[in-house]
Short mmCIF file of C-alpha atoms in Angstrom, two decimals:
data_model
loop_
_atom_site.label_atom_id
_atom_site.label_comp_id
_atom_site.label_asym_id
_atom_site.label_seq_id
_atom_site.Cartn_x
_atom_site.Cartn_y
_atom_site.Cartn_z
CA UNK A 1 -29.40 -12.63 -14.55
CA UNK A 2 -30.36 -16.40 -15.90
CA UNK A 3 -31.15 -14.82 -19.42
CA UNK A 4 -28.26 -12.82 -19.93
CA UNK A 5 -26.24 -15.97 -19.39
CA UNK A 6 -27.88 -18.12 -21.64
CA UNK A 7 -27.84 -15.28 -23.83
CA UNK A 8 -23.91 -15.30 -23.75
CA UNK A 9 -23.73 -19.07 -23.58
CA UNK A 10 -25.12 -19.16 -27.23
CA UNK A 11 -23.10 -16.25 -28.47
CA UNK A 12 -19.85 -17.98 -27.33
CA UNK A 13 -20.51 -21.83 -27.09
CA UNK A 14 -18.66 -22.16 -23.57
CA UNK A 15 -21.50 -22.25 -20.33
CA UNK A 16 -21.21 -19.86 -18.46
CA UNK A 17 -21.88 -18.79 -14.10
CA UNK A 18 -21.69 -16.36 -11.70
CA UNK A 19 -18.72 -16.67 -9.68
CA UNK A 20 -18.59 -13.64 -7.42
CA UNK A 21 -21.10 -10.41 -6.96
CA UNK A 22 -22.04 -8.22 -4.53
CA UNK A 23 -24.67 -5.58 -3.47
CA UNK A 24 -24.76 -2.38 -2.73
CA UNK A 25 -26.92 0.56 -1.97
CA UNK A 26 -27.50 4.29 -0.83
CA UNK A 27 -28.98 7.49 -1.88
CA UNK A 28 -26.77 7.94 -4.81
CA UNK A 29 -24.75 5.58 -6.41
CA UNK A 30 -21.98 5.85 -9.04
CA UNK A 31 -20.49 3.31 -11.24
CA UNK A 32 -17.17 3.17 -13.37
CA UNK A 33 -16.21 0.81 -16.38
CA UNK A 34 -12.76 1.06 -17.03
CA UNK A 35 -10.92 -0.98 -19.52
CA UNK A 36 -13.84 -1.88 -21.44
CA UNK A 37 -15.01 -4.48 -18.64
CA UNK A 38 -11.49 -5.13 -17.22
CA UNK A 39 -12.07 -3.03 -13.68
CA UNK A 40 -16.06 -2.15 -12.48
CA UNK A 41 -16.41 0.30 -10.10
CA UNK A 42 -19.55 0.91 -7.76
CA UNK A 43 -19.04 3.80 -5.16
CA UNK A 44 -22.47 4.83 -2.90
CA UNK A 45 -22.53 7.65 -0.63
CA UNK A 46 -25.73 9.28 1.81
CA UNK A 47 -27.18 12.23 2.22
CA UNK A 48 -27.68 14.57 -0.65
CA UNK A 49 -27.87 13.36 -3.98
CA UNK A 50 -27.83 15.26 -7.16
CA UNK A 51 -25.54 15.08 -10.53
CA UNK A 52 -23.20 17.27 -9.49
CA UNK A 53 -22.49 14.80 -6.27
CA UNK A 54 -23.43 11.58 -8.49
CA UNK A 55 -20.39 13.52 -10.55
CA UNK A 56 -18.36 13.70 -7.88
CA UNK A 57 -18.89 9.85 -7.22
CA UNK A 58 -17.87 8.74 -10.58
CA UNK A 59 -14.95 10.41 -10.61
CA UNK A 60 -14.01 8.68 -6.93
CA UNK A 61 -14.96 5.36 -8.92
CA UNK A 62 -12.34 6.20 -11.32
CA UNK A 63 -9.63 6.95 -8.69
CA UNK A 64 -10.73 3.38 -6.71
CA UNK A 65 -9.90 1.91 -10.52
CA UNK A 66 -6.49 3.12 -11.16
CA UNK A 67 -5.16 3.30 -7.43
CA UNK A 68 -6.89 0.05 -5.90
CA UNK A 69 -7.36 1.19 -2.20
CA UNK A 70 -7.56 -1.48 0.16
CA UNK A 71 -10.05 0.65 2.70
CA UNK A 72 -12.12 3.23 2.46
CA UNK A 73 -10.39 5.15 5.08
CA UNK A 74 -7.98 3.97 8.13
CA UNK A 75 -11.37 3.95 10.67
CA UNK A 76 -11.69 0.52 9.24
CA UNK A 77 -8.72 -0.97 9.71
CA UNK A 78 -8.79 -3.11 12.59
CA UNK A 79 -6.00 -2.55 15.24
CA UNK A 80 -4.75 -5.69 14.87
CA UNK A 81 -3.92 -4.23 10.70
CA UNK A 82 -2.45 -1.19 12.23
CA UNK A 83 -0.35 -2.87 14.85
CA UNK A 84 0.99 -5.57 11.73
CA UNK A 85 1.69 -2.62 9.53
CA UNK A 86 3.36 -0.78 12.11
CA UNK A 87 5.36 -4.06 13.17
CA UNK A 88 6.19 -4.22 9.64
CA UNK A 89 7.57 -0.63 8.63
CA UNK A 90 9.65 -0.98 12.11
CA UNK A 91 11.20 -4.37 11.30
CA UNK A 92 11.85 -3.04 7.67
CA UNK A 93 13.73 0.67 8.73
CA UNK A 94 15.77 -1.91 11.28
CA UNK A 95 17.17 -3.80 8.04
CA UNK A 96 17.87 -0.87 6.42
CA UNK A 97 20.70 1.12 8.96
CA UNK A 98 21.24 3.90 5.87
CA UNK A 99 18.06 4.99 6.59
CA UNK A 100 18.02 5.39 10.35
CA UNK A 101 18.13 9.08 12.06
CA UNK A 102 22.07 9.89 12.09
CA UNK A 103 21.79 9.59 16.25
CA UNK A 104 20.70 5.96 16.11
CA UNK A 105 22.98 5.34 12.72
CA UNK A 106 25.97 6.74 14.56
CA UNK A 107 25.64 4.40 17.93
CA UNK A 108 25.07 1.59 15.89
CA UNK A 109 28.91 2.58 13.62
CA UNK A 110 30.68 3.00 16.98
CA UNK A 111 29.59 -0.40 18.31
CA UNK A 112 30.82 -2.26 15.01
CA UNK A 113 33.91 -0.56 15.11
CA UNK A 114 34.53 -0.89 18.99
CA UNK A 115 33.43 -3.91 19.11
CA UNK A 116 35.33 -5.29 16.22
CA UNK A 117 31.95 -6.02 14.15
CA UNK A 118 33.44 -4.86 11.00
CA UNK A 119 36.29 -5.32 9.04
CA UNK A 120 39.79 -3.33 9.17
CA UNK A 121 38.49 -2.65 5.32
CA UNK A 122 35.56 -1.20 5.89
CA UNK A 123 36.56 0.51 9.01
CA UNK A 124 39.60 2.18 6.41
CA UNK A 125 36.44 2.86 4.62
CA UNK A 126 34.08 4.79 6.99
CA UNK A 127 37.32 6.93 8.41
CA UNK A 128 37.90 7.82 4.62
CA UNK A 129 34.35 8.70 4.33
CA UNK A 130 32.50 9.92 7.45
CA UNK A 131 32.74 13.45 6.49
CA UNK A 132 30.03 13.36 3.72
CA UNK A 133 27.83 10.30 5.26
CA UNK A 134 24.81 10.71 2.73
CA UNK A 135 27.28 8.67 0.43
CA UNK A 136 28.92 6.34 2.96
CA UNK A 137 26.86 3.13 1.83
CA UNK A 138 28.16 3.73 -1.02
CA UNK A 139 31.43 2.36 -0.41
CA UNK A 140 30.56 -0.08 2.40
CA UNK A 141 30.76 -3.62 1.59
CA UNK A 142 27.67 -5.48 1.90
CA UNK A 143 28.84 -7.42 4.59
CA UNK A 144 29.26 -4.15 6.67
CA UNK A 145 25.66 -2.87 5.83
CA UNK A 146 24.16 -6.31 7.41
CA UNK A 147 26.01 -6.53 10.19
CA UNK A 148 24.81 -2.90 11.07
CA UNK A 149 21.56 -3.98 10.65
CA UNK A 150 22.03 -7.20 12.52
CA UNK A 151 23.32 -5.14 15.54
CA UNK A 152 19.83 -2.94 15.18
CA UNK A 153 17.86 -6.17 15.50
CA UNK A 154 19.63 -6.97 18.46
CA UNK A 155 18.81 -3.57 20.01
CA UNK A 156 15.55 -3.36 18.31
CA UNK A 157 13.51 -3.01 22.10
CA UNK A 158 15.90 0.57 23.01
CA UNK A 159 16.28 1.86 19.12
CA UNK A 160 11.86 1.59 19.24
CA UNK A 161 11.69 3.11 22.24
CA UNK A 162 13.87 6.00 20.78
CA UNK A 163 11.57 9.07 19.96
CA UNK A 164 13.78 9.50 16.99
CA UNK A 165 12.96 6.59 15.41
CA UNK A 166 9.50 6.35 16.03
CA UNK A 167 8.96 9.75 14.60
CA UNK A 168 10.77 8.16 11.57
CA UNK A 169 8.04 4.65 11.83
CA UNK A 170 5.28 7.21 11.90
CA UNK A 171 5.96 8.99 8.64
CA UNK A 172 6.37 6.25 6.46
CA UNK A 173 3.22 4.41 8.54
CA UNK A 174 1.54 7.81 7.42
CA UNK A 175 2.87 7.83 3.77
CA UNK A 176 1.25 3.55 3.45
CA UNK A 177 -1.67 5.10 4.89
CA UNK A 178 -2.26 7.77 2.36
CA UNK A 179 -1.55 4.81 -0.35
CA UNK A 180 -3.77 2.16 0.91
CA UNK A 181 -6.60 3.91 2.34
CA UNK A 182 -9.16 5.71 -0.10
CA UNK A 183 -9.86 8.85 2.04
CA UNK A 184 -6.02 10.02 2.24
CA UNK A 185 -4.69 9.51 -1.30
CA UNK A 186 -4.34 12.35 -3.50
CA UNK A 187 -7.21 12.99 -5.34
CA UNK A 188 -6.16 12.37 -9.17
CA UNK A 189 -7.45 15.42 -10.89
CA UNK A 190 -6.11 17.36 -7.97
CA UNK A 191 -5.37 20.47 -9.37
CA UNK A 192 -2.64 21.21 -6.72
CA UNK A 193 -1.46 17.80 -7.09
CA UNK A 194 -1.91 17.47 -2.80
CA UNK A 195 -5.89 17.35 -2.22
CA UNK A 196 -6.70 14.68 -0.70
CA UNK A 197 -10.11 12.48 -1.56
CA UNK A 198 -11.62 13.87 1.45
CA UNK A 199 -10.68 17.11 0.85
CA UNK A 200 -11.96 17.32 -2.86
CA UNK A 201 -15.44 15.38 -1.60
CA UNK A 202 -15.93 18.20 1.43
CA UNK A 203 -15.66 21.02 -1.28
CA UNK A 204 -18.20 18.98 -3.41
CA UNK A 205 -20.61 18.58 -0.31
CA UNK A 206 -20.38 21.85 1.36
CA UNK A 207 -20.99 23.60 -2.55
CA UNK A 208 -23.70 20.78 -3.69
CA UNK A 209 -25.11 19.20 -0.13
CA UNK A 210 -24.25 17.34 3.05
CA UNK A 211 -23.00 13.38 1.96
CA UNK A 212 -20.88 10.73 2.85
CA UNK A 213 -20.11 8.18 0.99
CA UNK A 214 -20.46 5.02 2.61
CA UNK A 215 -18.98 2.21 0.24
CA UNK A 216 -17.05 0.83 -2.70
CA UNK A 217 -17.09 -2.02 -4.72
CA UNK A 218 -13.94 -3.17 -6.88
CA UNK A 219 -14.28 -5.94 -8.98
CA UNK A 220 -11.00 -6.68 -11.92
CA UNK A 221 -10.90 -9.40 -14.13
CA UNK A 222 -9.19 -12.74 -13.22
CA UNK A 223 -9.29 -11.73 -9.73
CA UNK A 224 -8.85 -14.26 -6.97
CA UNK A 225 -8.43 -17.07 -10.00
CA UNK A 226 -4.64 -17.28 -9.43
CA UNK A 227 -4.84 -20.25 -7.09
CA UNK A 228 -7.70 -22.17 -9.25
CA UNK A 229 -4.83 -21.56 -12.21
CA UNK A 230 -2.24 -23.72 -10.47
CA UNK A 231 -4.87 -26.77 -9.56
CA UNK A 232 -5.90 -26.55 -13.63
CA UNK A 233 -2.05 -27.19 -14.27
CA UNK A 234 -1.05 -29.37 -11.50
CA UNK A 235 -4.73 -31.51 -12.77
CA UNK A 236 -2.93 -31.35 -16.23
CA UNK A 237 0.65 -32.58 -14.62
CA UNK A 238 -1.35 -35.34 -12.91
CA UNK A 239 -3.33 -36.74 -16.02
CA UNK A 240 -0.13 -36.60 -17.79
CA UNK A 241 2.12 -38.94 -15.86
#
């Protein structure tokens, strides 16, 4: 790499150094460069290795470049990470009462009315529009919605223990895992728009020999420089004082 750096230095007149690198190995490795070098991806797999499998890995590399998954699969997430994801999802649901299951929402509304948490105006609005709960929050005041969220958070222990609420949370967590875990993501070239990356690779393996994706690397220009940019701006400001 030294000779490459020296050549680039002579070309642009600026000294260059390698800021980061990562090595990845496997029986079959494929690469993909996007945007003239803005994003680079390597994907490695163990097992069978042939042109069809390398093509599949290249397709997966394109997927990684476009979708930027955080994990290879949900199995790569620690118990703490999964617990944190669930906790955030629970809090988000409690803070958005309009999205809560109807039995839970109805209990919160009953409490808001019976305990005089809501204003008379919001109670009247509810009575007028309760026949169409789907649009109720379009008419309630922001204060009324916030008060329901406060009631939900105050009763968090009981709501979290509710099976219906758990079903809602599990669904939302699963949806998020499909976004951040490569194998759970919808394959971008799926003809049915539903096939996951894992199922796509399983089809390729069935026709061309068993293989397993063991890892990937995704580098994007500028990653990790945000803090350095901030420090540079602060340094310039200090010099001007």
